[in-house]
């Protein structure tokens, strides 16, 4: 289930975002400190949804117009991680085209993140371009994927 983020979720999601495996596939890889996270939350929390796995907060979906991103509570989900990825993506796509009324939805994924690229393909996203982007000062290949309603 996806629900709008609440202020009480702010500190809950920071350890998820700072998990080494999440940072390794993010466009910002440094460890985010509480002050930086609080400032981001103040600016962006209206576009943040919390993914709940069996009623327990377990992930984040961020919408910025017709662009989206997400991450999960890797530690908390453990062996349920793949199932959660599938549910989160399904619910996020439904939310984007249903609740938000978007015509297209797209996002950036690092080219090395083969698992998420495969997940996106499974849900009808297609690669439309690749480009280089500096990720904390290191050039990385980014894949833009999108799908239409």
mmCIF file with all atom_site columns, C-alpha atoms in Angstrom:
data_model
loop_
_atom_site.group_PDB
_atom_site.id
_atom_site.type_symbol
_atom_site.label_atom_id
_atom_site.label_alt_id
_atom_site.label_comp_id
_atom_site.label_asym_id
_atom_site.label_entity_id
_atom_site.label_seq_id
_atom_site.pdbx_PDB_ins_code
_atom_site.Cartn_x
_atom_site.Cartn_y
_atom_site.Cartn_z
_atom_site.occupancy
_atom_site.B_iso_or_equiv
_atom_site.pdbx_formal_charge
_atom_site.auth_seq_id
_atom_site.auth_comp_id
_atom_site.auth_asym_id
_atom_site.auth_atom_id
_atom_site.pdbx_PDB_model_num
ATOM 1   C CA . UNK A 1 1   ? 0.000  0.000   0.000   1.00 0.00 ? 1   UNK A CA 1
ATOM 2   C CA . UNK A 1 2   ? 1.137  3.548   -0.733  1.00 0.00 ? 2   UNK A CA 1
ATOM 3   C CA . UNK A 1 3   ? 0.151  6.428   1.507   1.00 0.00 ? 3   UNK A CA 1
ATOM 4   C CA . UNK A 1 4   ? 1.151  10.079  1.722   1.00 0.00 ? 4   UNK A CA 1
ATOM 5   C CA . UNK A 1 5   ? 4.207  10.653  3.884   1.00 0.00 ? 5   UNK A CA 1
ATOM 6   C CA . UNK A 1 6   ? 3.698  12.193  7.296   1.00 0.00 ? 6   UNK A CA 1
ATOM 7   C CA . UNK A 1 7   ? 6.148  14.334  9.226   1.00 0.00 ? 7   UNK A CA 1
ATOM 8   C CA . UNK A 1 8   ? 6.617  11.405  11.602  1.00 0.00 ? 8   UNK A CA 1
ATOM 9   C CA . UNK A 1 9   ? 8.063  9.393   8.666   1.00 0.00 ? 9   UNK A CA 1
ATOM 10  C CA . UNK A 1 10  ? 10.958 11.784  8.123   1.00 0.00 ? 10  UNK A CA 1
ATOM 11  C CA . UNK A 1 11  ? 13.444 10.183  10.493  1.00 0.00 ? 11  UNK A CA 1
ATOM 12  C CA . UNK A 1 12  ? 12.256 6.685   9.666   1.00 0.00 ? 12  UNK A CA 1
ATOM 13  C CA . UNK A 1 13  ? 13.314 6.887   6.014   1.00 0.00 ? 13  UNK A CA 1
ATOM 14  C CA . UNK A 1 14  ? 16.808 8.359   6.495   1.00 0.00 ? 14  UNK A CA 1
ATOM 15  C CA . UNK A 1 15  ? 18.442 5.028   7.470   1.00 0.00 ? 15  UNK A CA 1
ATOM 16  C CA . UNK A 1 16  ? 16.791 3.387   4.457   1.00 0.00 ? 16  UNK A CA 1
ATOM 17  C CA . UNK A 1 17  ? 18.275 6.022   2.150   1.00 0.00 ? 17  UNK A CA 1
ATOM 18  C CA . UNK A 1 18  ? 21.686 5.768   3.808   1.00 0.00 ? 18  UNK A CA 1
ATOM 19  C CA . UNK A 1 19  ? 21.892 1.975   3.556   1.00 0.00 ? 19  UNK A CA 1
ATOM 20  C CA . UNK A 1 20  ? 25.089 1.150   1.601   1.00 0.00 ? 20  UNK A CA 1
ATOM 21  C CA . UNK A 1 21  ? 23.258 -0.876  -1.056  1.00 0.00 ? 21  UNK A CA 1
ATOM 22  C CA . UNK A 1 22  ? 20.778 1.983   -1.653  1.00 0.00 ? 22  UNK A CA 1
ATOM 23  C CA . UNK A 1 23  ? 23.529 4.603   -1.808  1.00 0.00 ? 23  UNK A CA 1
ATOM 24  C CA . UNK A 1 24  ? 25.503 2.446   -4.250  1.00 0.00 ? 24  UNK A CA 1
ATOM 25  C CA . UNK A 1 25  ? 22.737 2.703   -6.874  1.00 0.00 ? 25  UNK A CA 1
ATOM 26  C CA . UNK A 1 26  ? 21.677 6.278   -6.154  1.00 0.00 ? 26  UNK A CA 1
ATOM 27  C CA . UNK A 1 27  ? 22.504 9.444   -8.040  1.00 0.00 ? 27  UNK A CA 1
ATOM 28  C CA . UNK A 1 28  ? 23.857 10.864  -4.769  1.00 0.00 ? 28  UNK A CA 1
ATOM 29  C CA . UNK A 1 29  ? 26.059 8.332   -3.005  1.00 0.00 ? 29  UNK A CA 1
ATOM 30  C CA . UNK A 1 30  ? 27.323 10.189  0.044   1.00 0.00 ? 30  UNK A CA 1
ATOM 31  C CA . UNK A 1 31  ? 25.828 9.476   3.450   1.00 0.00 ? 31  UNK A CA 1
ATOM 32  C CA . UNK A 1 32  ? 23.117 12.033  4.049   1.00 0.00 ? 32  UNK A CA 1
ATOM 33  C CA . UNK A 1 33  ? 23.239 13.676  7.460   1.00 0.00 ? 33  UNK A CA 1
ATOM 34  C CA . UNK A 1 34  ? 20.100 14.490  9.460   1.00 0.00 ? 34  UNK A CA 1
ATOM 35  C CA . UNK A 1 35  ? 20.230 18.227  8.683   1.00 0.00 ? 35  UNK A CA 1
ATOM 36  C CA . UNK A 1 36  ? 20.500 17.654  4.913   1.00 0.00 ? 36  UNK A CA 1
ATOM 37  C CA . UNK A 1 37  ? 17.670 15.118  5.094   1.00 0.00 ? 37  UNK A CA 1
ATOM 38  C CA . UNK A 1 38  ? 15.458 17.486  7.119   1.00 0.00 ? 38  UNK A CA 1
ATOM 39  C CA . UNK A 1 39  ? 16.005 20.280  4.573   1.00 0.00 ? 39  UNK A CA 1
ATOM 40  C CA . UNK A 1 40  ? 15.169 17.922  1.679   1.00 0.00 ? 40  UNK A CA 1
ATOM 41  C CA . UNK A 1 41  ? 12.078 16.671  3.530   1.00 0.00 ? 41  UNK A CA 1
ATOM 42  C CA . UNK A 1 42  ? 10.858 20.223  4.127   1.00 0.00 ? 42  UNK A CA 1
ATOM 43  C CA . UNK A 1 43  ? 11.100 20.962  0.383   1.00 0.00 ? 43  UNK A CA 1
ATOM 44  C CA . UNK A 1 44  ? 9.864  17.660  -1.031  1.00 0.00 ? 44  UNK A CA 1
ATOM 45  C CA . UNK A 1 45  ? 7.701  15.750  1.457   1.00 0.00 ? 45  UNK A CA 1
ATOM 46  C CA . UNK A 1 46  ? 4.496  16.709  -0.362  1.00 0.00 ? 46  UNK A CA 1
ATOM 47  C CA . UNK A 1 47  ? 5.642  14.487  -3.275  1.00 0.00 ? 47  UNK A CA 1
ATOM 48  C CA . UNK A 1 48  ? 6.678  11.571  -1.062  1.00 0.00 ? 48  UNK A CA 1
ATOM 49  C CA . UNK A 1 49  ? 4.657  8.420   -0.532  1.00 0.00 ? 49  UNK A CA 1
ATOM 50  C CA . UNK A 1 50  ? 5.404  5.691   1.972   1.00 0.00 ? 50  UNK A CA 1
ATOM 51  C CA . UNK A 1 51  ? 5.172  2.089   0.817   1.00 0.00 ? 51  UNK A CA 1
ATOM 52  C CA . UNK A 1 52  ? 3.834  -0.221  3.516   1.00 0.00 ? 52  UNK A CA 1
ATOM 53  C CA . UNK A 1 53  ? 4.532  -3.950  3.489   1.00 0.00 ? 53  UNK A CA 1
ATOM 54  C CA . UNK A 1 54  ? 1.820  -5.727  5.490   1.00 0.00 ? 54  UNK A CA 1
ATOM 55  C CA . UNK A 1 55  ? 1.049  -2.459  7.292   1.00 0.00 ? 55  UNK A CA 1
ATOM 56  C CA . UNK A 1 56  ? 4.690  -1.710  8.164   1.00 0.00 ? 56  UNK A CA 1
ATOM 57  C CA . UNK A 1 57  ? 6.482  1.256   6.516   1.00 0.00 ? 57  UNK A CA 1
ATOM 58  C CA . UNK A 1 58  ? 9.100  -0.273  4.230   1.00 0.00 ? 58  UNK A CA 1
ATOM 59  C CA . UNK A 1 59  ? 9.862  2.094   1.364   1.00 0.00 ? 59  UNK A CA 1
ATOM 60  C CA . UNK A 1 60  ? 9.564  5.469   -0.278  1.00 0.00 ? 60  UNK A CA 1
ATOM 61  C CA . UNK A 1 61  ? 8.226  6.593   -3.653  1.00 0.00 ? 61  UNK A CA 1
ATOM 62  C CA . UNK A 1 62  ? 9.039  10.140  -4.726  1.00 0.00 ? 62  UNK A CA 1
ATOM 63  C CA . UNK A 1 63  ? 7.118  11.894  -7.495  1.00 0.00 ? 63  UNK A CA 1
ATOM 64  C CA . UNK A 1 64  ? 8.420  15.097  -9.028  1.00 0.00 ? 64  UNK A CA 1
ATOM 65  C CA . UNK A 1 65  ? 6.014  15.961  -11.821 1.00 0.00 ? 65  UNK A CA 1
ATOM 66  C CA . UNK A 1 66  ? 6.120  13.019  -14.221 1.00 0.00 ? 66  UNK A CA 1
ATOM 67  C CA . UNK A 1 67  ? 9.445  11.745  -12.852 1.00 0.00 ? 67  UNK A CA 1
ATOM 68  C CA . UNK A 1 68  ? 9.706  9.199   -10.081 1.00 0.00 ? 68  UNK A CA 1
ATOM 69  C CA . UNK A 1 69  ? 12.216 7.403   -7.897  1.00 0.00 ? 69  UNK A CA 1
ATOM 70  C CA . UNK A 1 70  ? 12.061 4.967   -5.010  1.00 0.00 ? 70  UNK A CA 1
ATOM 71  C CA . UNK A 1 71  ? 13.998 3.010   -2.428  1.00 0.00 ? 71  UNK A CA 1
ATOM 72  C CA . UNK A 1 72  ? 13.158 0.354   0.113   1.00 0.00 ? 72  UNK A CA 1
ATOM 73  C CA . UNK A 1 73  ? 14.072 -0.610  3.660   1.00 0.00 ? 73  UNK A CA 1
ATOM 74  C CA . UNK A 1 74  ? 16.659 -3.184  2.591   1.00 0.00 ? 74  UNK A CA 1
ATOM 75  C CA . UNK A 1 75  ? 17.455 -4.287  6.154   1.00 0.00 ? 75  UNK A CA 1
ATOM 76  C CA . UNK A 1 76  ? 13.865 -4.509  7.347   1.00 0.00 ? 76  UNK A CA 1
ATOM 77  C CA . UNK A 1 77  ? 12.556 -6.376  4.304   1.00 0.00 ? 77  UNK A CA 1
ATOM 78  C CA . UNK A 1 78  ? 15.324 -8.954  4.146   1.00 0.00 ? 78  UNK A CA 1
ATOM 79  C CA . UNK A 1 79  ? 14.145 -11.939 2.082   1.00 0.00 ? 79  UNK A CA 1
ATOM 80  C CA . UNK A 1 80  ? 10.935 -10.098 1.136   1.00 0.00 ? 80  UNK A CA 1
ATOM 81  C CA . UNK A 1 81  ? 12.854 -7.448  -0.816  1.00 0.00 ? 81  UNK A CA 1
ATOM 82  C CA . UNK A 1 82  ? 12.088 -8.746  -4.328  1.00 0.00 ? 82  UNK A CA 1
ATOM 83  C CA . UNK A 1 83  ? 8.385  -9.138  -3.562  1.00 0.00 ? 83  UNK A CA 1
ATOM 84  C CA . UNK A 1 84  ? 8.322  -5.619  -2.109  1.00 0.00 ? 84  UNK A CA 1
ATOM 85  C CA . UNK A 1 85  ? 10.038 -4.203  -5.222  1.00 0.00 ? 85  UNK A CA 1
ATOM 86  C CA . UNK A 1 86  ? 7.341  -5.770  -7.396  1.00 0.00 ? 86  UNK A CA 1
ATOM 87  C CA . UNK A 1 87  ? 4.472  -4.511  -5.241  1.00 0.00 ? 87  UNK A CA 1
ATOM 88  C CA . UNK A 1 88  ? 5.941  -1.035  -4.878  1.00 0.00 ? 88  UNK A CA 1
ATOM 89  C CA . UNK A 1 89  ? 6.441  -0.656  -8.626  1.00 0.00 ? 89  UNK A CA 1
ATOM 90  C CA . UNK A 1 90  ? 2.944  -1.921  -9.380  1.00 0.00 ? 90  UNK A CA 1
ATOM 91  C CA . UNK A 1 91  ? 1.362  0.433   -6.859  1.00 0.00 ? 91  UNK A CA 1
ATOM 92  C CA . UNK A 1 92  ? 3.505  3.403   -7.930  1.00 0.00 ? 92  UNK A CA 1
ATOM 93  C CA . UNK A 1 93  ? 2.540  2.964   -11.599 1.00 0.00 ? 93  UNK A CA 1
ATOM 94  C CA . UNK A 1 94  ? -1.127 2.674   -10.664 1.00 0.00 ? 94  UNK A CA 1
ATOM 95  C CA . UNK A 1 95  ? -0.848 5.787   -8.472  1.00 0.00 ? 95  UNK A CA 1
ATOM 96  C CA . UNK A 1 96  ? 0.927  7.780   -11.193 1.00 0.00 ? 96  UNK A CA 1
ATOM 97  C CA . UNK A 1 97  ? -1.629 7.038   -13.892 1.00 0.00 ? 97  UNK A CA 1
ATOM 98  C CA . UNK A 1 98  ? -4.657 6.864   -11.617 1.00 0.00 ? 98  UNK A CA 1
ATOM 99  C CA . UNK A 1 99  ? -4.407 9.268   -8.709  1.00 0.00 ? 99  UNK A CA 1
ATOM 100 C CA . UNK A 1 100 ? -1.967 11.712  -10.320 1.00 0.00 ? 100 UNK A CA 1
ATOM 101 C CA . UNK A 1 101 ? -3.494 11.371  -13.790 1.00 0.00 ? 101 UNK A CA 1
ATOM 102 C CA . UNK A 1 102 ? -0.118 11.342  -15.545 1.00 0.00 ? 102 UNK A CA 1
ATOM 103 C CA . UNK A 1 103 ? 0.138  10.477  -19.231 1.00 0.00 ? 103 UNK A CA 1
ATOM 104 C CA . UNK A 1 104 ? 3.795  9.389   -19.000 1.00 0.00 ? 104 UNK A CA 1
ATOM 105 C CA . UNK A 1 105 ? 6.074  8.391   -16.141 1.00 0.00 ? 105 UNK A CA 1
ATOM 106 C CA . UNK A 1 106 ? 9.854  8.294   -16.338 1.00 0.00 ? 106 UNK A CA 1
ATOM 107 C CA . UNK A 1 107 ? 12.946 8.069   -14.236 1.00 0.00 ? 107 UNK A CA 1
ATOM 108 C CA . UNK A 1 108 ? 16.702 7.711   -14.105 1.00 0.00 ? 108 UNK A CA 1
ATOM 109 C CA . UNK A 1 109 ? 18.477 4.478   -13.244 1.00 0.00 ? 109 UNK A CA 1
ATOM 110 C CA . UNK A 1 110 ? 22.207 3.884   -13.204 1.00 0.00 ? 110 UNK A CA 1
ATOM 111 C CA . UNK A 1 111 ? 23.160 1.504   -16.022 1.00 0.00 ? 111 UNK A CA 1
ATOM 112 C CA . UNK A 1 112 ? 24.854 -0.854  -13.517 1.00 0.00 ? 112 UNK A CA 1
ATOM 113 C CA . UNK A 1 113 ? 21.543 -1.296  -11.670 1.00 0.00 ? 113 UNK A CA 1
ATOM 114 C CA . UNK A 1 114 ? 20.499 -4.234  -13.844 1.00 0.00 ? 114 UNK A CA 1
ATOM 115 C CA . UNK A 1 115 ? 17.902 -5.522  -11.358 1.00 0.00 ? 115 UNK A CA 1
ATOM 116 C CA . UNK A 1 116 ? 15.878 -2.310  -11.324 1.00 0.00 ? 116 UNK A CA 1
ATOM 117 C CA . UNK A 1 117 ? 16.161 -1.915  -15.102 1.00 0.00 ? 117 UNK A CA 1
ATOM 118 C CA . UNK A 1 118 ? 14.773 -5.456  -15.489 1.00 0.00 ? 118 UNK A CA 1
ATOM 119 C CA . UNK A 1 119 ? 11.993 -4.637  -13.030 1.00 0.00 ? 119 UNK A CA 1
ATOM 120 C CA . UNK A 1 120 ? 11.070 -1.526  -15.011 1.00 0.00 ? 120 UNK A CA 1
ATOM 121 C CA . UNK A 1 121 ? 10.958 -3.534  -18.260 1.00 0.00 ? 121 UNK A CA 1
ATOM 122 C CA . UNK A 1 122 ? 8.654  -6.034  -16.582 1.00 0.00 ? 122 UNK A CA 1
ATOM 123 C CA . UNK A 1 123 ? 6.238  -3.179  -15.812 1.00 0.00 ? 123 UNK A CA 1
ATOM 124 C CA . UNK A 1 124 ? 6.237  -1.802  -19.350 1.00 0.00 ? 124 UNK A CA 1
ATOM 125 C CA . UNK A 1 125 ? 8.936  0.866   -19.082 1.00 0.00 ? 125 UNK A CA 1
ATOM 126 C CA . UNK A 1 126 ? 11.209 1.235   -22.068 1.00 0.00 ? 126 UNK A CA 1
ATOM 127 C CA . UNK A 1 127 ? 14.652 2.726   -22.358 1.00 0.00 ? 127 UNK A CA 1
ATOM 128 C CA . UNK A 1 128 ? 14.514 5.965   -24.319 1.00 0.00 ? 128 UNK A CA 1
ATOM 129 C CA . UNK A 1 129 ? 18.070 7.225   -23.876 1.00 0.00 ? 129 UNK A CA 1
ATOM 130 C CA . UNK A 1 130 ? 21.406 6.857   -22.107 1.00 0.00 ? 130 UNK A CA 1
ATOM 131 C CA . UNK A 1 131 ? 23.666 9.651   -21.040 1.00 0.00 ? 131 UNK A CA 1
ATOM 132 C CA . UNK A 1 132 ? 26.611 10.402  -18.803 1.00 0.00 ? 132 UNK A CA 1
ATOM 133 C CA . UNK A 1 133 ? 26.083 12.157  -15.500 1.00 0.00 ? 133 UNK A CA 1
ATOM 134 C CA . UNK A 1 134 ? 28.465 13.009  -12.693 1.00 0.00 ? 134 UNK A CA 1
ATOM 135 C CA . UNK A 1 135 ? 27.531 11.064  -9.576  1.00 0.00 ? 135 UNK A CA 1
ATOM 136 C CA . UNK A 1 136 ? 29.438 12.585  -6.686  1.00 0.00 ? 136 UNK A CA 1
ATOM 137 C CA . UNK A 1 137 ? 32.159 13.626  -9.130  1.00 0.00 ? 137 UNK A CA 1
ATOM 138 C CA . UNK A 1 138 ? 32.400 10.294  -10.978 1.00 0.00 ? 138 UNK A CA 1
ATOM 139 C CA . UNK A 1 139 ? 30.998 9.947   -14.532 1.00 0.00 ? 139 UNK A CA 1
ATOM 140 C CA . UNK A 1 140 ? 28.281 7.278   -14.661 1.00 0.00 ? 140 UNK A CA 1
ATOM 141 C CA . UNK A 1 141 ? 25.967 6.065   -17.401 1.00 0.00 ? 141 UNK A CA 1
ATOM 142 C CA . UNK A 1 142 ? 22.327 6.800   -16.643 1.00 0.00 ? 142 UNK A CA 1
ATOM 143 C CA . UNK A 1 143 ? 19.409 5.079   -18.360 1.00 0.00 ? 143 UNK A CA 1
ATOM 144 C CA . UNK A 1 144 ? 16.175 7.029   -18.765 1.00 0.00 ? 144 UNK A CA 1
ATOM 145 C CA . UNK A 1 145 ? 13.138 4.742   -18.824 1.00 0.00 ? 145 UNK A CA 1
ATOM 146 C CA . UNK A 1 146 ? 9.548  5.736   -19.293 1.00 0.00 ? 146 UNK A CA 1
ATOM 147 C CA . UNK A 1 147 ? 6.130  4.372   -20.020 1.00 0.00 ? 147 UNK A CA 1
ATOM 148 C CA . UNK A 1 148 ? 2.830  5.805   -21.071 1.00 0.00 ? 148 UNK A CA 1
ATOM 149 C CA . UNK A 1 149 ? -0.548 5.333   -19.517 1.00 0.00 ? 149 UNK A CA 1
#
